[in-house]
Short mmCIF file of C-alpha atoms in Angstrom, two decimals:
data_model
loop_
_atom_site.label_atom_id
_atom_site.label_comp_id
_atom_site.label_asym_id
_atom_site.label_seq_id
_atom_site.Cartn_x
_atom_site.Cartn_y
_atom_site.Cartn_z
CA UNK J 1 -0.10 -0.01 0.09
CA UNK J 2 1.66 3.30 -0.94
CA UNK J 3 -0.61 5.34 1.59
CA UNK J 4 -1.68 9.07 0.92
CA UNK J 5 0.06 10.43 -2.11
CA UNK J 6 0.18 13.95 -2.14
CA UNK J 7 1.93 16.39 -5.00
CA UNK J 8 3.96 18.21 -5.15
CA UNK J 9 6.05 17.94 -2.24
CA UNK J 10 7.13 21.82 -2.42
CA UNK J 11 5.73 24.31 -4.30
CA UNK J 12 7.25 27.98 -4.67
CA UNK J 13 4.49 30.51 -6.52
CA UNK J 14 4.52 34.07 -6.95
CA UNK J 15 1.63 35.74 -5.02
CA UNK J 16 -1.45 36.40 -7.45
CA UNK J 17 -0.91 33.10 -8.84
CA UNK J 18 -3.23 29.88 -8.80
CA UNK J 19 -2.24 26.98 -7.27
CA UNK J 20 -3.35 23.42 -7.01
CA UNK J 21 -2.41 20.83 -4.59
CA UNK J 22 -3.02 17.14 -5.48
CA UNK J 23 -4.22 14.44 -3.31
CA UNK J 24 -4.55 10.54 -3.94
CA UNK J 25 -6.23 8.72 -0.77
CA UNK J 26 -5.85 4.94 -0.15
CA UNK J 27 -7.67 3.02 -2.39
CA UNK J 28 -10.97 2.03 -0.45
CA UNK J 29 -10.91 4.72 2.09
CA UNK J 30 -14.56 6.72 2.09
CA UNK J 31 -13.51 9.87 3.61
CA UNK J 32 -10.45 12.54 2.74
CA UNK J 33 -9.27 15.38 5.04
CA UNK J 34 -7.39 18.44 3.90
CA UNK J 35 -5.60 20.06 6.85
CA UNK J 36 -2.84 22.92 6.68
CA UNK J 37 -0.19 23.17 9.19
CA UNK J 38 1.31 26.54 10.25
CA UNK J 39 3.30 27.57 13.27
CA UNK J 40 1.12 30.45 14.28
CA UNK J 41 -2.04 28.12 13.96
CA UNK J 42 -1.05 24.92 14.33
CA UNK J 43 -2.76 22.05 12.39
CA UNK J 44 -6.42 23.31 10.81
CA UNK J 45 -8.69 21.40 9.07
CA UNK J 46 -10.07 22.97 6.03
CA UNK J 47 -12.38 20.38 4.22
CA UNK J 48 -13.61 16.88 4.49
CA UNK J 49 -15.56 14.42 2.21
CA UNK J 50 -17.23 11.63 2.51
CA UNK J 51 -17.92 9.44 -0.37
CA UNK J 52 -16.29 12.23 -2.54
CA UNK J 53 -19.01 14.71 -1.07
CA UNK J 54 -18.18 17.97 1.00
CA UNK J 55 -19.42 17.75 4.56
CA UNK J 56 -18.05 20.19 6.44
CA UNK J 57 -15.97 23.20 4.69
CA UNK J 58 -16.13 25.50 7.66
CA UNK J 59 -12.41 25.78 7.95
CA UNK J 60 -11.57 26.99 4.58
CA UNK J 61 -10.42 30.05 5.64
CA UNK J 62 -12.24 32.44 2.06
CA UNK J 63 -13.22 32.21 -0.77
CA UNK J 64 -9.76 32.14 -2.51
CA UNK J 65 -9.51 28.56 -1.33
CA UNK J 66 -11.87 25.69 -2.98
CA UNK J 67 -11.54 21.47 -3.23
CA UNK J 68 -12.71 19.02 -5.04
CA UNK J 69 -13.34 15.46 -5.68
CA UNK J 70 -14.61 14.11 -8.35
CA UNK J 71 -13.70 10.62 -7.58
CA UNK J 72 -12.86 8.30 -5.01
CA UNK J 73 -9.44 8.29 -6.06
CA UNK J 74 -8.58 12.21 -6.27
CA UNK J 75 -9.04 15.32 -4.75
CA UNK J 76 -7.64 18.65 -5.15
CA UNK J 77 -7.24 21.84 -3.20
CA UNK J 78 -6.90 25.03 -5.06
CA UNK J 79 -6.09 28.59 -4.34
CA UNK J 80 -6.74 31.16 -6.57
CA UNK J 81 -5.17 33.88 -6.21
CA UNK J 82 -2.41 32.79 -3.75
CA UNK J 83 -1.24 35.42 -1.13
CA UNK J 84 1.99 35.06 1.13
CA UNK J 85 0.03 34.05 3.73
CA UNK J 86 -1.01 31.25 2.46
CA UNK J 87 2.54 29.79 3.01
CA UNK J 88 2.25 26.69 4.76
CA UNK J 89 2.26 22.75 4.44
CA UNK J 90 -1.05 21.40 3.49
CA UNK J 91 -1.80 17.82 4.48
CA UNK J 92 -4.50 15.44 3.08
CA UNK J 93 -5.50 12.16 5.27
CA UNK J 94 -7.67 9.44 4.38
CA UNK J 95 -10.01 7.03 6.43
CA UNK J 96 -11.86 4.30 5.61
CA UNK J 97 -14.95 5.69 7.25
CA UNK J 98 -15.74 8.79 8.82
CA UNK J 99 -15.99 7.13 12.35
CA UNK J 100 -12.91 8.35 14.05
CA UNK J 101 -11.82 4.75 15.47
CA UNK J 102 -10.47 3.92 12.08
CA UNK J 103 -7.93 6.41 12.35
CA UNK J 104 -6.42 8.90 9.68
CA UNK J 105 -3.50 7.96 7.53
CA UNK J 106 -1.72 11.38 6.63
CA UNK J 107 -0.12 12.41 3.62
CA UNK J 108 3.88 13.55 3.52
CA UNK J 109 2.32 16.97 2.64
CA UNK J 110 2.75 19.91 0.61
CA UNK J 111 4.98 22.82 1.83
CA UNK J 112 3.46 25.84 -0.16
CA UNK J 113 5.90 28.89 -0.08
CA UNK J 114 4.03 32.00 -1.80
CA UNK J 115 6.29 34.67 -2.52
CA UNK L 1 -15.66 18.53 21.85
CA UNK L 2 -13.91 18.53 25.10
CA UNK L 3 -10.87 20.42 25.54
CA UNK L 4 -7.67 18.78 26.50
CA UNK L 5 -4.45 20.20 28.21
CA UNK L 6 -1.07 18.81 27.57
CA UNK L 7 2.39 19.84 28.52
CA UNK L 8 3.97 22.00 26.01
CA UNK L 9 7.21 19.59 26.45
CA UNK L 10 8.89 16.96 28.12
CA UNK L 11 11.85 15.14 27.91
CA UNK L 12 12.61 11.05 28.07
CA UNK L 13 16.26 9.04 28.16
CA UNK L 14 16.33 7.10 25.58
CA UNK L 15 15.23 3.25 26.52
CA UNK L 16 13.13 4.53 29.39
CA UNK L 17 9.20 4.63 29.83
CA UNK L 18 8.21 7.86 28.05
CA UNK L 19 4.77 8.69 30.02
CA UNK L 20 2.69 11.39 28.48
CA UNK L 21 -0.49 13.10 30.05
CA UNK L 22 -3.69 14.90 29.14
CA UNK L 23 -6.40 16.07 31.18
CA UNK L 24 -9.67 16.08 29.60
CA UNK L 25 -11.68 17.08 32.35
CA UNK L 26 -14.84 17.78 30.21
CA UNK L 27 -15.38 14.61 28.66
CA UNK L 28 -18.71 13.45 27.94
CA UNK L 29 -19.70 9.61 27.98
CA UNK L 30 -19.52 8.94 24.62
CA UNK L 31 -16.12 10.93 23.66
CA UNK L 32 -13.21 8.80 23.07
CA UNK L 33 -9.56 9.95 23.65
CA UNK L 34 -7.46 9.63 20.52
CA UNK L 35 -3.44 10.10 20.61
CA UNK L 36 -1.48 11.25 17.37
CA UNK L 37 2.34 12.15 16.68
CA UNK L 38 3.87 13.87 14.13
CA UNK L 39 7.48 13.30 13.67
CA UNK L 40 9.09 16.37 12.10
CA UNK L 41 8.28 17.15 8.58
CA UNK L 42 5.87 14.41 8.41
CA UNK L 43 2.39 14.09 8.53
CA UNK L 44 0.18 13.01 11.90
CA UNK L 45 0.60 9.42 12.82
CA UNK L 46 -2.24 7.56 14.54
CA UNK L 47 -1.22 5.83 17.71
CA UNK L 48 -3.85 4.34 19.85
CA UNK L 49 -7.52 5.45 21.04
CA UNK L 50 -9.69 4.07 23.73
CA UNK L 51 -13.17 4.89 25.58
CA UNK L 52 -12.68 4.04 28.94
CA UNK L 53 -10.64 0.98 29.33
CA UNK L 54 -6.83 0.65 29.09
CA UNK L 55 -5.23 -0.33 25.59
CA UNK L 56 -2.30 -1.48 24.24
CA UNK L 57 -1.18 -2.24 20.85
CA UNK L 58 2.28 -2.37 19.34
CA UNK L 59 3.45 1.48 20.03
CA UNK L 60 1.86 2.29 23.04
CA UNK L 61 -0.74 1.57 26.20
CA UNK L 62 -3.22 4.50 26.75
CA UNK L 63 -4.04 4.48 30.27
CA UNK L 64 -7.37 6.23 31.07
CA UNK L 65 -8.47 7.01 34.56
CA UNK L 66 -11.46 5.71 36.22
CA UNK L 67 -13.34 9.10 35.89
CA UNK L 68 -11.76 9.52 32.57
CA UNK L 69 -10.94 13.00 33.22
CA UNK L 70 -7.12 12.30 32.48
CA UNK L 71 -5.38 9.79 30.53
CA UNK L 72 -1.64 8.82 29.85
CA UNK L 73 0.54 7.42 26.81
CA UNK L 74 3.01 5.05 27.75
CA UNK L 75 5.68 4.29 25.01
CA UNK L 76 7.59 1.78 26.93
CA UNK L 77 10.93 1.98 25.77
CA UNK L 78 11.40 5.15 24.32
CA UNK L 79 13.82 5.38 21.33
CA UNK L 80 15.32 8.49 19.48
CA UNK L 81 12.80 8.02 16.47
CA UNK L 82 9.95 8.62 19.16
CA UNK L 83 10.99 12.43 19.26
CA UNK L 84 7.90 14.01 18.29
CA UNK L 85 4.57 16.24 18.88
CA UNK L 86 2.11 14.16 20.79
CA UNK L 87 -1.58 15.02 20.21
CA UNK L 88 -4.35 13.90 22.54
CA UNK L 89 -7.68 14.78 21.35
CA UNK L 90 -10.93 14.08 22.94
CA UNK L 91 -14.03 13.48 20.47
CA UNK L 92 -17.01 11.45 19.77
CA UNK L 93 -16.16 8.61 16.80
CA UNK L 94 -18.91 10.09 15.07
CA UNK L 95 -17.92 13.41 14.96
CA UNK L 96 -16.39 12.96 11.67
CA UNK L 97 -13.63 15.12 12.24
CA UNK L 98 -10.35 14.96 14.00
CA UNK L 99 -9.33 18.78 15.54
CA UNK L 100 -5.86 18.52 16.77
CA UNK L 101 -4.57 21.02 19.72
CA UNK L 102 -0.94 22.07 20.35
CA UNK L 103 0.22 18.67 21.64
CA UNK L 104 3.45 18.06 23.73
CA UNK L 105 6.85 17.99 22.28
CA UNK L 106 8.49 14.90 23.48
CA UNK L 107 12.01 15.00 23.06
CA UNK L 108 14.24 11.50 23.57
CA UNK L 109 17.96 12.15 24.92
CA UNK L 110 20.39 9.47 24.57
#
């Protein structure tokens, strides 16, 4: 099992550009989560999906952020336009089901730097 | 979800047991205690969870007090690779989402 796969591992972009982060969950996992981590705010849940449907996007910071899950094996987090304050590590996680007792498996993250 | 309180940092000697405390005095009857850890530059990793009974797996043991207001994660023989931030999270299993606090930074020293 390759685990949760995120790409790219590192992204450097200029302010105002569109950024797309990608995530491939573990096959068979029905829940997918996007987190953001900064020194100031720690790990923040941005949005999560169950069976490809967004369930809770209350953590999405603003309209510049959008997430999609077109199928069970792929999700994207898009920032348009990007700003320096979006610089962070973005983690994707998946779980077999929404119940927390199944445990989350996290990817290695995408380190985003907006200059 | 119930709030948790963890010490910001702890040290442990390599080969000794690491005992990480967590206070959750407002925990409700249907809420579980979950532990994750995050090694530097990696995503968080699930360790263990429990409701009221003590639990043990290949990674750690979880001791929950009888009143469930606090718990301790035990790494029986800490190694340098156990240096990480350890998160204690209290939530209902059907909450659908994990909310991380600041955690405890455990430094295992040779």
